């Protein structure tokens, strides 16, 4: 069992030849008693749901509220136009993240990683990485197990709840988990993966949770797209050998402190931020009435 990222990196490096996924399987057995075969079976189901949510979310349909829908399809058409400014892999991840969260907003089945509101980041990064790196099924499962290991530390030492720690705790955590798994999938070390976590969380410190009309749609859908994009940049920075001046566990501690200090208006109450703008208030009345 590991209780910090430093513990995670040390145990993976010294006991599992750098394989964080194997460390997570052992930890799962320690925590739940689940044998390896059951862990892989459950994770395979999660993987299948993630892949399906990416595919099913890519359409023109709108959510019941009318706030979201069709943007993944718009980005898909833009990518196919060949006129994009950003890298194809990063844009594919952004598109897939939007697709998953639009699917969620339309009451489709998603895998909460770590929450439904941040469910787009990890599937988006995984599917884009699979296309870029040619990951096989076992490598995709390792990707998810690795993300889970880093997410476990974040959840235990900070938060993955928007109501507790703002969106930094949801999309921030999801993006950090994705960046760590991506770094290792690309051939990086557990230590480099920990640096990718640093870069994401440092960039998202203080990100508030301000859902318009209290629905997990605006600005959540597009934040997932940005979170997926951050994961790729953070992974590349880590793989380049860039290091954080602030140790990773201190960064996670700072995330907890910042989240605890946020006013309640910025913690999923729809009382502040974008939810409190004139347009945000108007949309709430149009959807729910006075």
CSV table of C-alpha atoms in Angstrom, one decimal:
chain,number,residue,atom,x,y,z
A,1,UNK,CA,0.0,0.0,0.0
A,2,UNK,CA,1.2,3.5,-0.8
A,3,UNK,CA,0.1,6.7,0.9
A,4,UNK,CA,1.9,9.3,-1.1
A,5,UNK,CA,3.2,9.8,-4.7
A,6,UNK,CA,6.7,9.4,-3.4
A,7,UNK,CA,5.7,6.0,-1.9
A,8,UNK,CA,4.0,5.0,-5.2
A,9,UNK,CA,7.1,5.9,-7.3
A,10,UNK,CA,9.5,4.1,-4.9
A,11,UNK,CA,7.5,0.9,-4.6
A,12,UNK,CA,6.8,0.7,-8.4
A,13,UNK,CA,10.4,1.4,-9.2
A,14,UNK,CA,12.0,-1.0,-6.6
A,15,UNK,CA,9.4,-3.8,-6.4
A,16,UNK,CA,7.6,-3.9,-9.8
A,17,UNK,CA,10.3,-2.7,-12.3
A,18,UNK,CA,8.5,0.5,-12.8
A,19,UNK,CA,5.2,-1.1,-13.5
A,20,UNK,CA,2.6,1.0,-11.7
A,21,UNK,CA,-0.2,-1.1,-13.0
A,22,UNK,CA,1.1,-4.1,-11.2
A,23,UNK,CA,1.5,-2.2,-8.0
A,24,UNK,CA,-2.1,-1.1,-8.3
A,25,UNK,CA,-3.3,-4.6,-8.8
A,26,UNK,CA,-1.4,-5.7,-5.6
A,27,UNK,CA,-2.9,-2.7,-3.8
A,28,UNK,CA,-6.4,-3.5,-4.9
A,29,UNK,CA,-6.0,-7.0,-3.5
A,30,UNK,CA,-4.7,-5.6,-0.2
A,31,UNK,CA,-7.6,-3.1,0.0
A,32,UNK,CA,-10.5,-5.3,-1.3
A,33,UNK,CA,-9.3,-8.9,-1.5
A,34,UNK,CA,-10.0,-9.0,-5.2
A,35,UNK,CA,-7.8,-11.4,-7.1
A,36,UNK,CA,-5.9,-10.3,-10.2
A,37,UNK,CA,-8.4,-11.9,-12.6
A,38,UNK,CA,-11.4,-10.1,-11.0
A,39,UNK,CA,-9.5,-6.7,-11.0
A,40,UNK,CA,-8.8,-7.1,-14.7
A,41,UNK,CA,-12.3,-8.2,-15.5
A,42,UNK,CA,-13.8,-5.1,-13.8
A,43,UNK,CA,-11.3,-2.8,-15.4
A,44,UNK,CA,-12.0,-4.3,-18.8
A,45,UNK,CA,-15.7,-3.4,-18.3
A,46,UNK,CA,-14.6,0.1,-17.4
A,47,UNK,CA,-12.6,0.3,-20.5
A,48,UNK,CA,-15.4,-0.9,-22.7
A,49,UNK,CA,-17.8,1.7,-21.2
A,50,UNK,CA,-15.2,4.4,-21.8
A,51,UNK,CA,-14.7,3.5,-25.5
A,52,UNK,CA,-18.4,3.2,-26.1
A,53,UNK,CA,-19.0,6.6,-24.5
A,54,UNK,CA,-16.5,8.2,-26.9
A,55,UNK,CA,-18.3,6.7,-29.9
A,56,UNK,CA,-21.8,7.3,-28.7
A,57,UNK,CA,-21.2,10.9,-27.7
A,58,UNK,CA,-20.1,11.9,-31.2
A,59,UNK,CA,-23.5,13.1,-32.6
A,60,UNK,CA,-25.6,16.2,-33.1
A,61,UNK,CA,-28.1,15.5,-30.4
A,62,UNK,CA,-28.6,17.9,-27.5
A,63,UNK,CA,-29.1,17.2,-23.8
A,64,UNK,CA,-32.6,17.6,-22.3
A,65,UNK,CA,-31.7,21.0,-20.9
A,66,UNK,CA,-30.5,22.1,-24.3
A,67,UNK,CA,-27.3,23.5,-22.8
A,68,UNK,CA,-24.9,21.1,-24.5
A,69,UNK,CA,-24.7,18.8,-27.5
A,70,UNK,CA,-23.2,18.7,-31.0
A,71,UNK,CA,-19.9,20.3,-30.1
A,72,UNK,CA,-17.9,17.1,-30.4
A,73,UNK,CA,-19.3,16.7,-33.9
A,74,UNK,CA,-18.4,20.2,-34.7
A,75,UNK,CA,-14.8,19.7,-33.6
A,76,UNK,CA,-14.7,16.4,-35.5
A,77,UNK,CA,-15.6,18.2,-38.7
A,78,UNK,CA,-13.1,20.9,-38.1
A,79,UNK,CA,-10.3,18.3,-37.5
A,80,UNK,CA,-11.3,16.6,-40.8
A,81,UNK,CA,-11.1,20.0,-42.6
A,82,UNK,CA,-7.3,19.9,-42.3
A,83,UNK,CA,-7.2,23.5,-41.2
A,84,UNK,CA,-6.4,23.0,-37.5
A,85,UNK,CA,-3.8,24.9,-35.6
A,86,UNK,CA,-3.2,22.3,-32.9
A,87,UNK,CA,-1.7,18.9,-33.0
A,88,UNK,CA,-4.0,16.2,-34.3
A,89,UNK,CA,-3.6,13.9,-31.2
A,90,UNK,CA,-4.4,16.7,-28.8
A,91,UNK,CA,-7.4,17.8,-30.8
A,92,UNK,CA,-8.6,14.2,-31.0
A,93,UNK,CA,-8.4,14.0,-27.2
A,94,UNK,CA,-10.3,17.3,-26.8
A,95,UNK,CA,-13.0,16.0,-29.2
A,96,UNK,CA,-13.3,12.7,-27.4
A,97,UNK,CA,-13.6,14.4,-24.0
A,98,UNK,CA,-16.4,16.6,-25.3
A,99,UNK,CA,-18.1,13.5,-26.7
A,100,UNK,CA,-18.0,11.6,-23.4
A,101,UNK,CA,-19.3,14.6,-21.4
A,102,UNK,CA,-22.1,15.3,-23.9
A,103,UNK,CA,-23.0,11.7,-23.7
A,104,UNK,CA,-23.2,12.0,-19.9
A,105,UNK,CA,-25.3,15.1,-20.2
A,106,UNK,CA,-27.7,13.1,-22.4
A,107,UNK,CA,-28.0,10.5,-19.6
A,108,UNK,CA,-25.7,8.0,-21.4
A,109,UNK,CA,-23.6,5.5,-19.5
A,110,UNK,CA,-20.1,6.8,-18.6
A,111,UNK,CA,-17.3,5.6,-16.3
A,112,UNK,CA,-16.8,8.1,-13.5
A,113,UNK,CA,-13.0,8.8,-13.5
A,114,UNK,CA,-12.9,10.0,-10.9
A,115,UNK,CA,-16.4,11.6,-11.2
A,116,UNK,CA,-19.1,11.9,-13.8
A,117,UNK,CA,-18.4,15.5,-14.2
A,118,UNK,CA,-14.8,14.8,-15.1
A,119,UNK,CA,-15.5,11.5,-16.9
A,120,UNK,CA,-14.3,12.8,-20.3
A,121,UNK,CA,-10.6,13.4,-19.6
A,122,UNK,CA,-9.3,9.8,-19.1
A,123,UNK,CA,-11.2,8.1,-21.9
A,124,UNK,CA,-10.2,10.9,-24.2
A,125,UNK,CA,-6.5,10.7,-23.4
A,126,UNK,CA,-6.6,7.0,-23.5
A,127,UNK,CA,-8.3,6.7,-26.9
A,128,UNK,CA,-6.1,9.4,-28.4
A,129,UNK,CA,-3.0,7.7,-26.9
A,130,UNK,CA,-4.1,4.3,-28.2
A,131,UNK,CA,-4.3,5.8,-31.7
A,132,UNK,CA,-1.0,7.6,-31.4
A,133,UNK,CA,1.0,4.9,-29.6
A,134,UNK,CA,-0.8,1.8,-30.9
A,135,UNK,CA,-1.6,0.5,-27.4
A,136,UNK,CA,-3.0,-3.0,-27.3
A,137,UNK,CA,-5.7,-4.1,-24.9
A,138,UNK,CA,-3.4,-5.0,-22.0
A,139,UNK,CA,-1.6,-1.7,-22.4
A,140,UNK,CA,-4.9,0.1,-22.3
A,141,UNK,CA,-5.8,-1.7,-19.1
A,142,UNK,CA,-2.4,-0.8,-17.6
A,143,UNK,CA,-3.1,2.8,-18.5
A,144,UNK,CA,-6.3,2.7,-16.5
A,145,UNK,CA,-4.7,0.9,-13.5
A,146,UNK,CA,-1.9,3.4,-13.6
A,147,UNK,CA,-4.3,6.4,-13.6
A,148,UNK,CA,-6.1,4.8,-10.7
A,149,UNK,CA,-3.0,4.5,-8.6
A,150,UNK,CA,-2.2,8.2,-8.9
A,151,UNK,CA,-5.8,9.1,-8.4
A,152,UNK,CA,-5.9,7.0,-5.2
A,153,UNK,CA,-3.3,9.2,-3.7
A,154,UNK,CA,-5.0,12.4,-4.8
A,155,UNK,CA,-8.3,11.3,-3.5
A,156,UNK,CA,-6.9,10.3,-0.1
A,157,UNK,CA,-4.6,13.4,0.4
A,158,UNK,CA,-6.7,16.1,-1.3
A,159,UNK,CA,-10.1,15.5,-3.0
A,160,UNK,CA,-11.9,14.4,-6.1
A,161,UNK,CA,-15.1,16.2,-5.2
A,162,UNK,CA,-16.2,19.5,-6.7
A,163,UNK,CA,-18.4,20.1,-3.7
A,164,UNK,CA,-15.4,19.7,-1.5
A,165,UNK,CA,-12.5,21.1,-3.5
A,166,UNK,CA,-13.8,22.9,-6.6
A,167,UNK,CA,-13.2,21.8,-10.2
A,168,UNK,CA,-9.5,21.5,-9.5
A,169,UNK,CA,-10.5,18.4,-7.6
A,170,UNK,CA,-12.5,16.9,-10.4
A,171,UNK,CA,-11.2,17.9,-13.8
A,172,UNK,CA,-7.8,18.7,-12.2
A,173,UNK,CA,-7.5,15.2,-10.7
A,174,UNK,CA,-8.8,13.6,-13.9
A,175,UNK,CA,-6.3,15.4,-16.0
A,176,UNK,CA,-3.4,14.7,-13.6
A,177,UNK,CA,-4.3,11.0,-13.6
A,178,UNK,CA,-4.4,11.0,-17.4
A,179,UNK,CA,-1.1,12.7,-17.6
A,180,UNK,CA,0.6,10.2,-15.3
A,181,UNK,CA,-0.8,7.2,-17.2
A,182,UNK,CA,0.1,8.8,-20.6
A,183,UNK,CA,3.7,9.4,-19.5
A,184,UNK,CA,4.2,5.8,-18.6
A,185,UNK,CA,2.4,4.6,-21.7
A,186,UNK,CA,4.9,6.6,-23.8
A,187,UNK,CA,7.9,4.9,-22.1
A,188,UNK,CA,8.4,7.3,-19.2
A,189,UNK,CA,9.3,6.4,-15.6
A,190,UNK,CA,7.1,6.5,-12.5
A,191,UNK,CA,9.1,9.6,-11.4
A,192,UNK,CA,8.4,11.3,-14.7
A,193,UNK,CA,4.7,10.4,-14.3
A,194,UNK,CA,4.8,12.1,-10.9
A,195,UNK,CA,6.1,15.3,-12.5
A,196,UNK,CA,3.4,15.3,-15.1
A,197,UNK,CA,0.9,15.2,-12.1
A,198,UNK,CA,2.7,18.2,-10.7
A,199,UNK,CA,2.4,20.2,-13.9
A,200,UNK,CA,-1.3,19.6,-14.3
A,201,UNK,CA,-2.3,20.3,-10.7
A,202,UNK,CA,-0.1,23.4,-10.5
A,203,UNK,CA,-1.9,24.7,-13.6
A,204,UNK,CA,-5.3,24.0,-12.2
A,205,UNK,CA,-5.0,25.2,-8.6
A,206,UNK,CA,-8.0,27.2,-7.7
A,207,UNK,CA,-10.2,26.1,-10.5
A,208,UNK,CA,-13.7,26.6,-9.2
A,209,UNK,CA,-16.8,24.5,-9.7
A,210,UNK,CA,-19.6,26.7,-11.0
A,211,UNK,CA,-22.1,24.6,-13.0
A,212,UNK,CA,-24.7,26.7,-14.7
A,213,UNK,CA,-28.2,25.8,-13.4
A,214,UNK,CA,-26.5,23.2,-11.2
A,215,UNK,CA,-26.2,20.8,-14.2
A,216,UNK,CA,-23.0,19.1,-15.1
A,217,UNK,CA,-22.9,20.7,-18.6
A,218,UNK,CA,-21.7,24.3,-18.7
A,219,UNK,CA,-18.7,24.8,-18.3
A,220,UNK,CA,-17.9,21.2,-17.4
A,221,UNK,CA,-18.0,19.7,-20.9
A,222,UNK,CA,-15.4,22.1,-22.3
A,223,UNK,CA,-13.3,21.9,-19.1
A,224,UNK,CA,-12.9,18.2,-19.8
A,225,UNK,CA,-11.6,19.0,-23.2
A,226,UNK,CA,-9.0,21.4,-21.8
A,227,UNK,CA,-8.1,18.9,-19.1
A,228,UNK,CA,-7.4,16.3,-21.7
A,229,UNK,CA,-5.2,18.8,-23.6
A,230,UNK,CA,-3.3,19.7,-20.5
A,231,UNK,CA,-2.5,16.0,-19.9
A,232,UNK,CA,-0.6,15.7,-23.2
A,233,UNK,CA,1.4,18.9,-22.7
A,234,UNK,CA,2.2,17.8,-19.1
A,235,UNK,CA,3.3,14.4,-20.3
A,236,UNK,CA,5.6,15.9,-22.9
A,237,UNK,CA,7.1,18.2,-20.4
A,238,UNK,CA,7.8,15.4,-18.1
A,239,UNK,CA,9.2,13.2,-20.8
A,240,UNK,CA,11.5,16.0,-21.8
A,241,UNK,CA,13.1,15.9,-18.4
A,242,UNK,CA,11.5,19.0,-17.0
A,243,UNK,CA,11.0,18.8,-13.2
A,244,UNK,CA,8.7,20.6,-10.8
A,245,UNK,CA,10.5,22.8,-8.2
A,246,UNK,CA,7.7,21.9,-5.7
A,247,UNK,CA,7.6,18.2,-4.8
A,248,UNK,CA,4.5,16.4,-6.0
A,249,UNK,CA,3.1,15.6,-2.6
A,250,UNK,CA,3.4,19.2,-1.6
A,251,UNK,CA,1.5,20.2,-4.7
A,252,UNK,CA,-1.3,17.8,-3.8
A,253,UNK,CA,-1.3,19.2,-0.2
A,254,UNK,CA,-1.6,22.7,-1.7
A,255,UNK,CA,-4.5,21.5,-3.8
A,256,UNK,CA,-6.3,20.4,-0.6
A,257,UNK,CA,-5.6,23.7,1.1
A,258,UNK,CA,-6.8,25.7,-1.8
A,259,UNK,CA,-9.9,23.6,-2.1
A,260,UNK,CA,-10.7,23.9,1.6
A,261,UNK,CA,-10.3,27.7,1.3
A,262,UNK,CA,-12.7,28.2,-1.5
A,263,UNK,CA,-16.0,29.9,-0.6
A,264,UNK,CA,-19.0,27.7,-0.9
A,265,UNK,CA,-20.2,29.7,-3.9
A,266,UNK,CA,-17.4,28.2,-5.9
A,267,UNK,CA,-17.9,24.6,-4.8
A,268,UNK,CA,-20.7,23.1,-6.9
A,269,UNK,CA,-23.5,25.2,-5.5
A,270,UNK,CA,-24.2,27.2,-8.7
A,271,UNK,CA,-24.1,30.3,-6.6
A,272,UNK,CA,-21.0,31.9,-8.0
A,273,UNK,CA,-18.7,32.1,-11.1
A,274,UNK,CA,-20.3,31.4,-14.4
A,275,UNK,CA,-23.5,30.2,-12.8
A,276,UNK,CA,-24.1,33.6,-11.2
A,277,UNK,CA,-23.7,35.6,-14.4
A,278,UNK,CA,-26.8,37.2,-15.9
A,279,UNK,CA,-26.9,34.7,-18.7
A,280,UNK,CA,-26.3,31.8,-16.2
A,281,UNK,CA,-29.2,33.0,-14.1
A,282,UNK,CA,-31.4,33.4,-17.2
A,283,UNK,CA,-30.6,29.9,-18.4
A,284,UNK,CA,-31.4,28.5,-15.0
A,285,UNK,CA,-34.9,30.1,-15.0
A,286,UNK,CA,-35.5,28.9,-18.6
A,287,UNK,CA,-34.7,25.4,-17.6
A,288,UNK,CA,-36.3,25.2,-14.1
A,289,UNK,CA,-38.6,28.2,-14.0
A,290,UNK,CA,-38.8,30.8,-11.2
